[in-house]
PDB file of C-alpha atoms and ligand atoms in Angstrom:
ATOM      1  CA  UNK A 271      12.181 -24.220  54.368  1.00 60.00           C
ATOM      2  CA  UNK A 272      11.375 -26.919  50.840  1.00 65.00           C
ATOM      3  CA  UNK A 273      11.821 -23.719  48.734  1.00 69.00           C
ATOM      4  CA  UNK A 274      15.026 -22.543  50.407  1.00 66.00           C
ATOM      5  CA  UNK A 275      16.279 -26.306  50.360  1.00 67.00           C
ATOM      6  CA  UNK A 276      15.622 -26.513  46.940  1.00 71.00           C
ATOM      7  CA  UNK A 277      17.596 -23.886  46.156  1.00 67.00           C
ATOM      8  CA  UNK A 278      20.705 -24.231  47.776  1.00 70.00           C
ATOM      9  CA  UNK A 279      20.498 -28.304  46.385  1.00 69.00           C
ATOM     10  CA  UNK A 280      20.880 -26.285  42.647  1.00 62.00           C
ATOM     11  CA  UNK A 281      23.487 -23.727  44.237  1.00 65.00           C
ATOM     12  CA  UNK A 282      25.153 -27.262  45.343  1.00 67.00           C
ATOM     13  CA  UNK A 283      24.967 -28.867  41.827  1.00 64.00           C
ATOM     14  CA  UNK A 284      26.030 -25.656  40.205  1.00 59.00           C
ATOM     15  CA  UNK A 285      28.905 -25.686  42.732  1.00 62.00           C
ATOM     16  CA  UNK A 286      29.844 -28.953  42.696  1.00 62.00           C
ATOM     17  CA  UNK A 287      30.143 -29.399  38.897  1.00 58.00           C
ATOM     18  CA  UNK A 288      32.495 -26.221  38.707  1.00 61.00           C
ATOM     19  CA  UNK A 289      36.246 -25.881  38.873  1.00 60.00           C
ATOM     20  CA  UNK A 290      37.626 -24.666  42.331  1.00 57.00           C
ATOM     21  CA  UNK A 291      39.122 -21.072  41.049  1.00 57.00           C
ATOM     22  CA  UNK A 292      35.874 -21.174  39.437  1.00 67.00           C
ATOM     23  CA  UNK A 293      34.056 -20.553  41.869  1.00 86.00           C
ATOM     24  CA  UNK A 294      35.097 -17.835  43.681  1.00 95.00           C
ATOM     25  CA  UNK A 295      36.539 -14.257  42.094  1.00 94.00           C
ATOM     26  CA  UNK A 296      38.708 -13.558  44.907  1.00 96.00           C
ATOM     27  CA  UNK A 297      40.606 -16.018  47.101  1.00 96.00           C
ATOM     28  CA  UNK A 298      38.951 -13.660  50.144  1.00 96.00           C
ATOM     29  CA  UNK A 299      35.492 -14.539  48.399  1.00 97.00           C
ATOM     30  CA  UNK A 300      36.380 -17.915  48.498  1.00 97.00           C
ATOM     31  CA  UNK A 301      37.441 -17.451  52.507  1.00 98.00           C
ATOM     32  CA  UNK A 302      34.615 -16.012  53.370  1.00 98.00           C
ATOM     33  CA  UNK A 303      32.224 -18.621  51.715  1.00 98.00           C
ATOM     34  CA  UNK A 304      34.083 -21.475  53.662  1.00 98.00           C
ATOM     35  CA  UNK A 305      33.703 -19.884  56.511  1.00 98.00           C
ATOM     36  CA  UNK A 306      30.248 -19.227  56.388  1.00 98.00           C
ATOM     37  CA  UNK A 307      29.372 -22.513  55.218  1.00 98.00           C
ATOM     38  CA  UNK A 308      30.881 -23.732  58.824  1.00 98.00           C
ATOM     39  CA  UNK A 309      29.204 -21.123  60.474  1.00 98.00           C
ATOM     40  CA  UNK A 310      25.346 -22.174  59.845  1.00 98.00           C
ATOM     41  CA  UNK A 311      26.659 -25.532  60.121  1.00 98.00           C
ATOM     42  CA  UNK A 312      28.176 -25.392  63.398  1.00 98.00           C
ATOM     43  CA  UNK A 313      24.455 -23.688  64.273  1.00 98.00           C
ATOM     44  CA  UNK A 314      22.672 -26.824  62.914  1.00 98.00           C
ATOM     45  CA  UNK A 315      24.800 -29.284  64.475  1.00 98.00           C
ATOM     46  CA  UNK A 316      24.787 -27.661  68.307  1.00 98.00           C
ATOM     47  CA  UNK A 317      20.886 -27.802  68.205  1.00 98.00           C
ATOM     48  CA  UNK A 318      21.655 -31.738  66.988  1.00 98.00           C
ATOM     49  CA  UNK A 319      23.721 -31.943  69.672  1.00 98.00           C
ATOM     50  CA  UNK A 320      21.373 -30.231  72.272  1.00 98.00           C
ATOM     51  CA  UNK A 321      19.671 -32.105  71.800  1.00 98.00           C
ATOM     52  CA  UNK A 322      21.761 -35.663  72.004  1.00 98.00           C
ATOM     53  CA  UNK A 323      23.082 -34.660  75.453  1.00 98.00           C
ATOM     54  CA  UNK A 324      19.382 -33.665  76.631  1.00 97.00           C
ATOM     55  CA  UNK A 325      19.743 -29.919  76.892  1.00 98.00           C
ATOM     56  CA  UNK A 326      17.019 -28.917  74.741  1.00 98.00           C
ATOM     57  CA  UNK A 327      13.680 -31.874  74.697  1.00 98.00           C
ATOM     58  CA  UNK A 328      14.149 -34.315  71.855  1.00 98.00           C
ATOM     59  CA  UNK A 329      11.823 -33.820  68.864  1.00 98.00           C
ATOM     60  CA  UNK A 330      12.283 -35.656  66.276  1.00 98.00           C
ATOM     61  CA  UNK A 331      11.300 -33.681  63.109  1.00 98.00           C
ATOM     62  CA  UNK A 332      13.585 -30.930  64.544  1.00 98.00           C
ATOM     63  CA  UNK A 333      16.109 -33.465  64.511  1.00 98.00           C
ATOM     64  CA  UNK A 334      15.929 -34.784  60.972  1.00 98.00           C
ATOM     65  CA  UNK A 335      14.901 -31.103  59.534  1.00 98.00           C
ATOM     66  CA  UNK A 336      18.928 -29.706  61.059  1.00 98.00           C
ATOM     67  CA  UNK A 337      20.636 -33.280  60.011  1.00 98.00           C
ATOM     68  CA  UNK A 338      19.516 -32.647  56.166  1.00 98.00           C
ATOM     69  CA  UNK A 339      21.067 -29.159  56.717  1.00 98.00           C
ATOM     70  CA  UNK A 340      23.839 -30.247  58.285  1.00 98.00           C
ATOM     71  CA  UNK A 341      24.053 -33.145  55.636  1.00 98.00           C
ATOM     72  CA  UNK A 342      24.125 -30.532  52.846  1.00 98.00           C
ATOM     73  CA  UNK A 343      26.326 -28.010  54.210  1.00 98.00           C
ATOM     74  CA  UNK A 344      28.760 -30.457  54.699  1.00 98.00           C
ATOM     75  CA  UNK A 345      29.346 -30.920  50.883  1.00 97.00           C
ATOM     76  CA  UNK A 346      30.554 -27.260  50.396  1.00 97.00           C
ATOM     77  CA  UNK A 347      33.568 -25.556  52.256  1.00 97.00           C
ATOM     78  CA  UNK A 348      36.219 -27.824  50.137  1.00 97.00           C
ATOM     79  CA  UNK A 349      36.041 -26.938  46.835  1.00 96.00           C
ATOM     80  CA  UNK A 350      36.958 -23.095  48.676  1.00 97.00           C
ATOM     81  CA  UNK A 351      40.477 -24.565  49.755  1.00 97.00           C
ATOM     82  CA  UNK A 352      41.747 -23.711  46.305  1.00 96.00           C
ATOM     83  CA  UNK A 353      44.802 -21.958  45.452  1.00 93.00           C
ATOM     84  CA  UNK A 354      45.739 -18.671  47.238  1.00 95.00           C
ATOM     85  CA  UNK A 355      43.148 -19.005  50.003  1.00 97.00           C
ATOM     86  CA  UNK A 356      45.985 -20.063  52.555  1.00 97.00           C
ATOM     87  CA  UNK A 357      46.378 -16.726  53.105  1.00 97.00           C
ATOM     88  CA  UNK A 358      43.987 -14.165  54.962  1.00 97.00           C
ATOM     89  CA  UNK A 359      41.301 -13.524  57.209  1.00 97.00           C
ATOM     90  CA  UNK A 360      41.708 -17.600  58.092  1.00 98.00           C
ATOM     91  CA  UNK A 361      42.591 -19.364  60.592  1.00 98.00           C
ATOM     92  CA  UNK A 362      43.291 -22.673  57.610  1.00 98.00           C
ATOM     93  CA  UNK A 363      46.673 -24.462  58.496  1.00 98.00           C
ATOM     94  CA  UNK A 364      49.449 -25.059  55.662  1.00 98.00           C
ATOM     95  CA  UNK A 365      49.108 -28.237  56.242  1.00 98.00           C
ATOM     96  CA  UNK A 366      45.579 -28.146  54.103  1.00 98.00           C
ATOM     97  CA  UNK A 367      47.976 -27.234  51.277  1.00 98.00           C
ATOM     98  CA  UNK A 368      50.915 -29.363  51.625  1.00 98.00           C
ATOM     99  CA  UNK A 369      48.837 -33.029  53.486  1.00 98.00           C
ATOM    100  CA  UNK A 370      46.037 -32.505  51.155  1.00 97.00           C
ATOM    101  CA  UNK A 371      45.552 -36.109  50.650  1.00 98.00           C
ATOM    102  CA  UNK A 372      45.089 -36.392  54.438  1.00 98.00           C
ATOM    103  CA  UNK A 373      43.071 -32.954  54.397  1.00 98.00           C
ATOM    104  CA  UNK A 374      40.524 -35.004  51.908  1.00 98.00           C
ATOM    105  CA  UNK A 375      41.025 -38.368  54.560  1.00 98.00           C
ATOM    106  CA  UNK A 376      39.386 -35.994  57.225  1.00 98.00           C
ATOM    107  CA  UNK A 377      36.815 -33.725  55.376  1.00 98.00           C
ATOM    108  CA  UNK A 378      35.285 -37.492  53.266  1.00 98.00           C
ATOM    109  CA  UNK A 379      35.496 -39.069  56.992  1.00 98.00           C
ATOM    110  CA  UNK A 380      33.727 -35.925  58.360  1.00 98.00           C
ATOM    111  CA  UNK A 381      31.009 -36.317  55.735  1.00 98.00           C
ATOM    112  CA  UNK A 382      30.777 -40.088  55.882  1.00 98.00           C
ATOM    113  CA  UNK A 383      29.861 -39.179  59.669  1.00 98.00           C
ATOM    114  CA  UNK A 384      27.389 -36.485  58.783  1.00 98.00           C
ATOM    115  CA  UNK A 385      25.393 -38.828  56.537  1.00 98.00           C
ATOM    116  CA  UNK A 386      25.160 -41.332  59.371  1.00 98.00           C
ATOM    117  CA  UNK A 387      24.069 -39.219  61.289  1.00 98.00           C
ATOM    118  CA  UNK A 388      21.623 -37.572  58.598  1.00 98.00           C
ATOM    119  CA  UNK A 389      20.251 -41.216  58.415  1.00 98.00           C
ATOM    120  CA  UNK A 390      19.943 -41.665  62.543  1.00 98.00           C
ATOM    121  CA  UNK A 391      18.316 -38.612  62.751  1.00 98.00           C
ATOM    122  CA  UNK A 392      15.897 -39.955  59.949  1.00 98.00           C
ATOM    123  CA  UNK A 393      15.267 -42.849  62.066  1.00 97.00           C
ATOM    124  CA  UNK A 394      13.501 -41.100  64.810  1.00 94.00           C
ATOM    125  CA  UNK A 395      14.378 -42.263  67.896  1.00 96.00           C
ATOM    126  CA  UNK A 396      17.165 -40.149  70.498  1.00 98.00           C
ATOM    127  CA  UNK A 397      19.425 -43.376  70.864  1.00 98.00           C
ATOM    128  CA  UNK A 398      20.085 -43.576  67.339  1.00 98.00           C
ATOM    129  CA  UNK A 399      20.786 -40.015  67.278  1.00 98.00           C
ATOM    130  CA  UNK A 400      23.086 -39.929  70.108  1.00 98.00           C
ATOM    131  CA  UNK A 401      24.765 -42.656  69.113  1.00 98.00           C
ATOM    132  CA  UNK A 402      26.085 -41.299  65.501  1.00 98.00           C
ATOM    133  CA  UNK A 403      26.294 -37.330  67.239  1.00 98.00           C
ATOM    134  CA  UNK A 404      29.654 -38.161  68.873  1.00 98.00           C
ATOM    135  CA  UNK A 405      31.246 -39.794  66.136  1.00 98.00           C
ATOM    136  CA  UNK A 406      30.087 -37.174  63.804  1.00 98.00           C
ATOM    137  CA  UNK A 407      31.502 -34.339  66.451  1.00 98.00           C
ATOM    138  CA  UNK A 408      34.572 -36.252  66.613  1.00 98.00           C
ATOM    139  CA  UNK A 409      35.331 -36.320  63.257  1.00 98.00           C
ATOM    140  CA  UNK A 410      34.630 -32.007  63.189  1.00 98.00           C
ATOM    141  CA  UNK A 411      37.148 -31.784  66.080  1.00 98.00           C
ATOM    142  CA  UNK A 412      39.991 -34.536  64.546  1.00 97.00           C
ATOM    143  CA  UNK A 413      40.072 -31.961  61.149  1.00 97.00           C
ATOM    144  CA  UNK A 414      40.030 -28.880  63.240  1.00 97.00           C
ATOM    145  CA  UNK A 415      43.383 -30.659  65.561  1.00 97.00           C
ATOM    146  CA  UNK A 416      45.086 -31.386  62.426  1.00 97.00           C
ATOM    147  CA  UNK A 417      44.314 -28.646  59.945  1.00 98.00           C
ATOM    148  CA  UNK A 418      42.632 -25.445  62.070  1.00 98.00           C
ATOM    149  CA  UNK A 419      44.953 -22.802  63.949  1.00 97.00           C
ATOM    150  CA  UNK A 420      43.213 -21.903  67.039  1.00 86.00           C
TER     151      UNK A 420
HETATM  152  C1  ASC B 699      29.878 -28.271  66.997  1.00 62.12           C
HETATM  153  C2  ASC B 699      30.993 -26.973  66.515  1.00 62.12           C
HETATM  154  C3  ASC B 699      32.064 -27.990  65.856  1.00 62.12           C
HETATM  155  C4  ASC B 699      32.059 -29.529  66.475  1.00 62.12           C
HETATM  156  C5  ASC B 699      33.246 -29.607  67.425  1.00 62.12           C
HETATM  157  C6  ASC B 699      33.518 -31.564  67.919  1.00 62.12           C
HETATM  158  O1  ASC B 699      29.464 -27.912  67.220  1.00 62.12           O
HETATM  159  O2  ASC B 699      30.777 -26.138  66.271  1.00 62.12           O
HETATM  160  O3  ASC B 699      32.558 -27.296  64.974  1.00 62.12           O
HETATM  161  O4  ASC B 699      30.824 -29.563  67.269  1.00 62.12           O
HETATM  162  O5  ASC B 699      33.444 -29.257  67.960  1.00 62.12           O
HETATM  163  O6  ASC B 699      34.074 -31.294  68.762  1.00 62.12           O
END
């Protein structure tokens, strides 16, 4: 796990340093990448939700590990919304590119809430996790409501 996270951190540093267009050979690669990052994020976010909502027993270590993964992944999709990635196998709405400042604001908000969730998960108590989970989930939903076709 440590090795994987450090590899992921390296990949992230590289990813964040490159201009968006340089990262993907084809628009469909970018679409695939951002969908994959959301899919993995949702799996780990869901494990936190299960604990926050009492569907699975609370385990502080599992919560902290999952929150760390979600926090890392929350930084990844945004570079994959470059030019030409509005068409194809995607539910992304045109508003992402037409109202890019609003999209940026929503993505910043989500990252901020996930970052708070990560801090809360590391506090090691269920109440802190519960308090941070709702606003984090709301920030995911807000973006879906405005920028994703369902
Ligand atoms: C999840 C998940 C999302 C968000 C969102 C919150 O678990 O996969 O996309 O929460 O549904 O409303």
